[in-house]
Amino acid sequence: MTLVLRLSAAALAALLLALALVPEGAAAAQCKGGDASPAKLSDKRAARAVLCLINKQRRRHHLRPLRRHRAQTEAARAHNRRMVERGCFSHRCPGEPDLAGRLTRAGYLPCGCSWGIAENIAFGSGRAGSPRSIVDAWMSSAGHRANILGAGYRHIGVAVDSGTPAAGRRRDGATYTTDFGYKR
């Protein structure tokens, strides 16, 4: 009996170790394109990878996954384009409304309800511009992490555009905007 218990404990330890190693490998496999540099991904595929990686972080913290919202995506895309085209890296570029104004213009707000919104922006080139690198950087920043893990948020708009505010429309870089929200 003692031998069986020792084997069971050893088998359990090996199983727990294997399970601890699986999520990272599985996460990379399930978020297609997550590790690719901007030059190797379409903007649409990069946006899908960002949403997948964000929802993996939320699940890891026992939170509901976010659902993509058309109006938020439209607002994020318009803001991204403006940042790249005008060389502006900010939550509000000259001549542009603030986040609430952009979401109102896109049709997410007003809603005659209570609501909350937040935004993360980033850009990078090469491996530093991959969806995983961007989400990892956001998770390493308290404010960006709070947006990703905001328990109240239900919706998200994700935009990824080729190019950066610093270098323009070059294919080796990408600019990212995620708009988070809830309406009750």
mmCIF file of C-alpha atoms in Angstrom:
data_model
loop_
_atom_site.group_PDB
_atom_site.id
_atom_site.type_symbol
_atom_site.label_atom_id
_atom_site.label_comp_id
_atom_site.label_asym_id
_atom_site.label_seq_id
_atom_site.Cartn_x
_atom_site.Cartn_y
_atom_site.Cartn_z
ATOM 1 C CA MET A 1 0.000 0.000 0.000
ATOM 2 C CA THR A 2 2.796 2.420 0.839
ATOM 3 C CA LEU A 3 4.444 1.818 -2.529
ATOM 4 C CA VAL A 4 1.184 2.563 -4.334
ATOM 5 C CA LEU A 5 0.768 5.805 -2.377
ATOM 6 C CA ARG A 6 4.309 6.867 -3.227
ATOM 7 C CA LEU A 7 3.755 6.080 -6.884
ATOM 8 C CA SER A 8 0.450 7.910 -6.784
ATOM 9 C CA ALA A 9 2.090 10.927 -5.177
ATOM 10 C CA ALA A 10 4.883 10.840 -7.762
ATOM 11 C CA ALA A 11 2.372 10.421 -10.580
ATOM 12 C CA LEU A 12 0.284 13.266 -9.173
ATOM 13 C CA ALA A 13 3.350 15.507 -8.919
ATOM 14 C CA ALA A 14 4.305 14.721 -12.528
ATOM 15 C CA LEU A 15 0.745 15.369 -13.685
ATOM 16 C CA LEU A 16 0.567 18.695 -11.833
ATOM 17 C CA LEU A 17 3.903 19.742 -13.315
ATOM 18 C CA ALA A 18 2.720 18.811 -16.813
ATOM 19 C CA LEU A 19 -0.539 20.705 -16.340
ATOM 20 C CA ALA A 20 1.329 23.760 -15.086
ATOM 21 C CA LEU A 21 3.376 23.776 -18.282
ATOM 22 C CA VAL A 22 0.486 23.216 -20.711
ATOM 23 C CA PRO A 23 -1.387 26.552 -20.513
ATOM 24 C CA GLU A 24 1.496 28.609 -21.911
ATOM 25 C CA GLY A 25 1.999 26.276 -24.859
ATOM 26 C CA ALA A 26 -1.745 25.954 -25.381
ATOM 27 C CA ALA A 27 -2.177 29.724 -25.204
ATOM 28 C CA ALA A 28 0.344 30.240 -27.979
ATOM 29 C CA ALA A 29 -1.322 27.597 -30.138
ATOM 30 C CA GLN A 30 -4.842 28.902 -29.577
ATOM 31 C CA CYS A 31 -4.097 32.580 -30.259
ATOM 32 C CA LYS A 32 -3.024 32.214 -33.870
ATOM 33 C CA GLY A 33 -0.557 34.901 -34.883
ATOM 34 C CA GLY A 34 0.053 36.037 -31.314
ATOM 35 C CA ASP A 35 3.827 35.793 -31.623
ATOM 36 C CA ALA A 36 4.159 37.049 -35.205
ATOM 37 C CA SER A 37 5.788 40.357 -36.048
ATOM 38 C CA PRO A 38 3.559 42.990 -37.713
ATOM 39 C CA ALA A 39 5.120 42.352 -41.147
ATOM 40 C CA LYS A 40 3.898 38.742 -41.026
ATOM 41 C CA LEU A 41 0.288 39.430 -39.989
ATOM 42 C CA SER A 42 -2.714 41.126 -41.515
ATOM 43 C CA ASP A 43 -4.188 43.847 -39.313
ATOM 44 C CA LYS A 44 -7.376 41.792 -38.949
ATOM 45 C CA ARG A 45 -5.515 38.653 -37.811
ATOM 46 C CA ALA A 46 -3.436 40.716 -35.362
ATOM 47 C CA ALA A 47 -6.648 42.176 -33.877
ATOM 48 C CA ARG A 48 -8.086 38.665 -33.448
ATOM 49 C CA ALA A 49 -4.869 37.571 -31.709
ATOM 50 C CA VAL A 50 -5.040 40.574 -29.343
ATOM 51 C CA LEU A 51 -8.638 39.758 -28.401
ATOM 52 C CA CYS A 52 -7.713 36.112 -27.846
ATOM 53 C CA LEU A 53 -4.713 37.026 -25.656
ATOM 54 C CA ILE A 54 -6.731 39.552 -23.625
ATOM 55 C CA ASN A 55 -9.485 37.005 -23.034
ATOM 56 C CA LYS A 56 -6.887 34.423 -21.966
ATOM 57 C CA GLN A 57 -5.655 36.902 -19.344
ATOM 58 C CA ARG A 58 -9.227 37.483 -18.190
ATOM 59 C CA ARG A 59 -9.933 33.740 -17.937
ATOM 60 C CA ARG A 60 -6.688 33.263 -16.019
ATOM 61 C CA HIS A 61 -8.093 35.747 -13.487
ATOM 62 C CA HIS A 62 -11.556 34.125 -13.444
ATOM 63 C CA LEU A 63 -13.233 36.921 -15.410
ATOM 64 C CA ARG A 64 -15.713 36.713 -18.260
ATOM 65 C CA PRO A 65 -14.292 37.027 -21.746
ATOM 66 C CA LEU A 66 -14.975 40.299 -23.543
ATOM 67 C CA ARG A 67 -17.227 40.340 -26.596
ATOM 68 C CA ARG A 68 -16.204 42.287 -29.655
ATOM 69 C CA HIS A 69 -18.514 45.253 -30.257
ATOM 70 C CA ARG A 70 -18.861 46.724 -33.744
ATOM 71 C CA ALA A 71 -19.158 50.378 -32.641
ATOM 72 C CA GLN A 72 -16.167 50.156 -30.309
ATOM 73 C CA THR A 73 -14.127 48.513 -33.059
ATOM 74 C CA GLU A 74 -15.083 51.320 -35.439
ATOM 75 C CA ALA A 75 -14.015 53.955 -32.884
ATOM 76 C CA ALA A 76 -10.723 52.144 -32.200
ATOM 77 C CA ARG A 77 -9.962 51.864 -35.938
ATOM 78 C CA ALA A 78 -10.618 55.554 -36.580
ATOM 79 C CA HIS A 79 -8.381 56.540 -33.652
ATOM 80 C CA ASN A 80 -5.619 54.165 -34.768
ATOM 81 C CA ARG A 81 -5.645 55.546 -38.315
ATOM 82 C CA ARG A 82 -5.447 59.096 -37.002
ATOM 83 C CA MET A 83 -2.486 58.257 -34.745
ATOM 84 C CA VAL A 84 -0.523 56.627 -37.592
ATOM 85 C CA GLU A 85 -1.390 59.208 -40.261
ATOM 86 C CA ARG A 86 -0.748 62.253 -38.062
ATOM 87 C CA GLY A 87 2.197 60.962 -36.067
ATOM 88 C CA CYS A 88 0.244 61.416 -32.831
ATOM 89 C CA PHE A 89 0.536 58.877 -30.025
ATOM 90 C CA SER A 90 -2.120 59.934 -27.543
ATOM 91 C CA HIS A 91 -5.572 59.035 -26.272
ATOM 92 C CA ARG A 92 -6.725 62.240 -27.953
ATOM 93 C CA CYS A 93 -5.075 63.580 -31.079
ATOM 94 C CA PRO A 94 -5.561 67.201 -32.269
ATOM 95 C CA GLY A 95 -8.978 67.769 -33.835
ATOM 96 C CA GLU A 96 -10.371 64.546 -32.404
ATOM 97 C CA PRO A 97 -12.975 64.050 -29.666
ATOM 98 C CA ASP A 98 -12.020 62.288 -26.441
ATOM 99 C CA LEU A 99 -12.818 58.578 -26.000
ATOM 100 C CA ALA A 100 -16.426 59.216 -24.928
ATOM 101 C CA GLY A 101 -16.920 61.475 -27.946
ATOM 102 C CA ARG A 102 -15.437 58.892 -30.307
ATOM 103 C CA LEU A 103 -17.648 56.156 -28.860
ATOM 104 C CA THR A 104 -20.690 58.435 -29.143
ATOM 105 C CA ARG A 105 -19.856 59.196 -32.768
ATOM 106 C CA ALA A 106 -19.531 55.446 -33.473
ATOM 107 C CA GLY A 107 -22.890 54.687 -31.815
ATOM 108 C CA TYR A 108 -21.764 52.905 -28.623
ATOM 109 C CA LEU A 109 -22.852 55.867 -26.474
ATOM 110 C CA PRO A 110 -25.131 57.502 -25.354
ATOM 111 C CA CYS A 111 -27.283 54.677 -24.199
ATOM 112 C CA GLY A 112 -29.659 56.140 -21.587
ATOM 113 C CA CYS A 113 -27.969 53.811 -19.102
ATOM 114 C CA SER A 114 -24.979 53.683 -16.806
ATOM 115 C CA TRP A 115 -21.728 52.959 -18.609
ATOM 116 C CA GLY A 116 -17.972 52.791 -18.206
ATOM 117 C CA ILE A 117 -15.174 52.988 -20.756
ATOM 118 C CA ALA A 118 -11.385 52.751 -20.919
ATOM 119 C CA GLU A 119 -8.703 52.584 -23.581
ATOM 120 C CA ASN A 120 -5.254 51.067 -24.058
ATOM 121 C CA ILE A 121 -2.954 52.188 -26.878
ATOM 122 C CA ALA A 122 0.487 50.958 -27.927
ATOM 123 C CA PHE A 123 2.805 50.602 -30.891
ATOM 124 C CA GLY A 124 5.861 48.544 -31.673
ATOM 125 C CA SER A 125 8.087 47.201 -34.438
ATOM 126 C CA GLY A 126 9.497 43.756 -35.159
ATOM 127 C CA ARG A 127 9.023 41.243 -32.332
ATOM 128 C CA ALA A 128 8.212 44.111 -29.951
ATOM 129 C CA GLY A 129 5.202 44.833 -32.162
ATOM 130 C CA SER A 130 3.695 41.335 -31.976
ATOM 131 C CA PRO A 131 0.248 40.997 -30.383
ATOM 132 C CA ARG A 132 1.718 38.991 -27.480
ATOM 133 C CA SER A 133 4.444 41.595 -26.826
ATOM 134 C CA ILE A 134 1.843 44.367 -26.747
ATOM 135 C CA VAL A 135 -0.546 42.489 -24.423
ATOM 136 C CA ASP A 136 2.382 41.482 -22.178
ATOM 137 C CA ALA A 137 3.483 45.137 -21.988
ATOM 138 C CA TRP A 138 -0.051 46.207 -21.064
ATOM 139 C CA MET A 139 -0.212 43.498 -18.390
ATOM 140 C CA SER A 140 3.064 44.837 -16.929
ATOM 141 C CA SER A 141 1.573 48.327 -16.552
ATOM 142 C CA ALA A 142 -0.822 48.838 -13.623
ATOM 143 C CA GLY A 143 -3.262 51.122 -15.458
ATOM 144 C CA HIS A 144 -3.387 49.056 -18.646
ATOM 145 C CA ARG A 145 -3.676 45.840 -16.639
ATOM 146 C CA ALA A 146 -6.608 47.321 -14.697
ATOM 147 C CA ASN A 147 -8.389 48.004 -17.989
ATOM 148 C CA ILE A 148 -7.805 44.458 -19.274
ATOM 149 C CA LEU A 149 -8.900 42.902 -15.980
ATOM 150 C CA GLY A 150 -11.763 45.318 -15.284
ATOM 151 C CA ALA A 151 -14.463 42.979 -13.955
ATOM 152 C CA GLY A 152 -17.286 45.245 -15.106
ATOM 153 C CA TYR A 153 -16.249 45.437 -18.750
ATOM 154 C CA ARG A 154 -18.244 43.305 -21.183
ATOM 155 C CA HIS A 155 -17.380 44.734 -24.624
ATOM 156 C CA ILE A 156 -14.216 45.536 -26.514
ATOM 157 C CA GLY A 157 -13.171 47.100 -29.772
ATOM 158 C CA VAL A 158 -9.728 46.108 -31.033
ATOM 159 C CA ALA A 159 -7.891 47.817 -33.875
ATOM 160 C CA VAL A 160 -4.441 47.106 -35.249
ATOM 161 C CA ASP A 161 -3.003 49.192 -38.080
ATOM 162 C CA SER A 162 0.209 48.710 -40.004
ATOM 163 C CA GLY A 163 2.661 51.466 -39.199
ATOM 164 C CA THR A 164 3.402 53.546 -36.136
ATOM 165 C CA PRO A 165 2.987 57.178 -35.136
ATOM 166 C CA ALA A 166 6.796 57.427 -35.103
ATOM 167 C CA ALA A 167 7.506 55.874 -38.523
ATOM 168 C CA GLY A 168 4.309 56.213 -40.546
ATOM 169 C CA ARG A 169 2.855 53.415 -42.666
ATOM 170 C CA ARG A 170 5.884 51.101 -42.651
ATOM 171 C CA ARG A 171 4.943 47.414 -42.658
ATOM 172 C CA ASP A 172 7.394 46.360 -39.905
ATOM 173 C CA GLY A 173 5.472 48.190 -37.168
ATOM 174 C CA ALA A 174 1.930 48.242 -35.832
ATOM 175 C CA THR A 175 -0.267 50.499 -33.715
ATOM 176 C CA TYR A 176 -2.836 49.032 -31.328
ATOM 177 C CA THR A 177 -5.983 50.465 -29.728
ATOM 178 C CA THR A 178 -8.345 48.579 -27.426
ATOM 179 C CA ASP A 179 -11.541 50.284 -26.252
ATOM 180 C CA PHE A 180 -13.221 48.623 -23.266
ATOM 181 C CA GLY A 181 -16.773 49.242 -22.132
ATOM 182 C CA TYR A 182 -19.928 48.222 -20.354
ATOM 183 C CA LYS A 183 -23.498 49.462 -20.544
ATOM 184 C CA ARG A 184 -26.166 48.639 -17.934
#
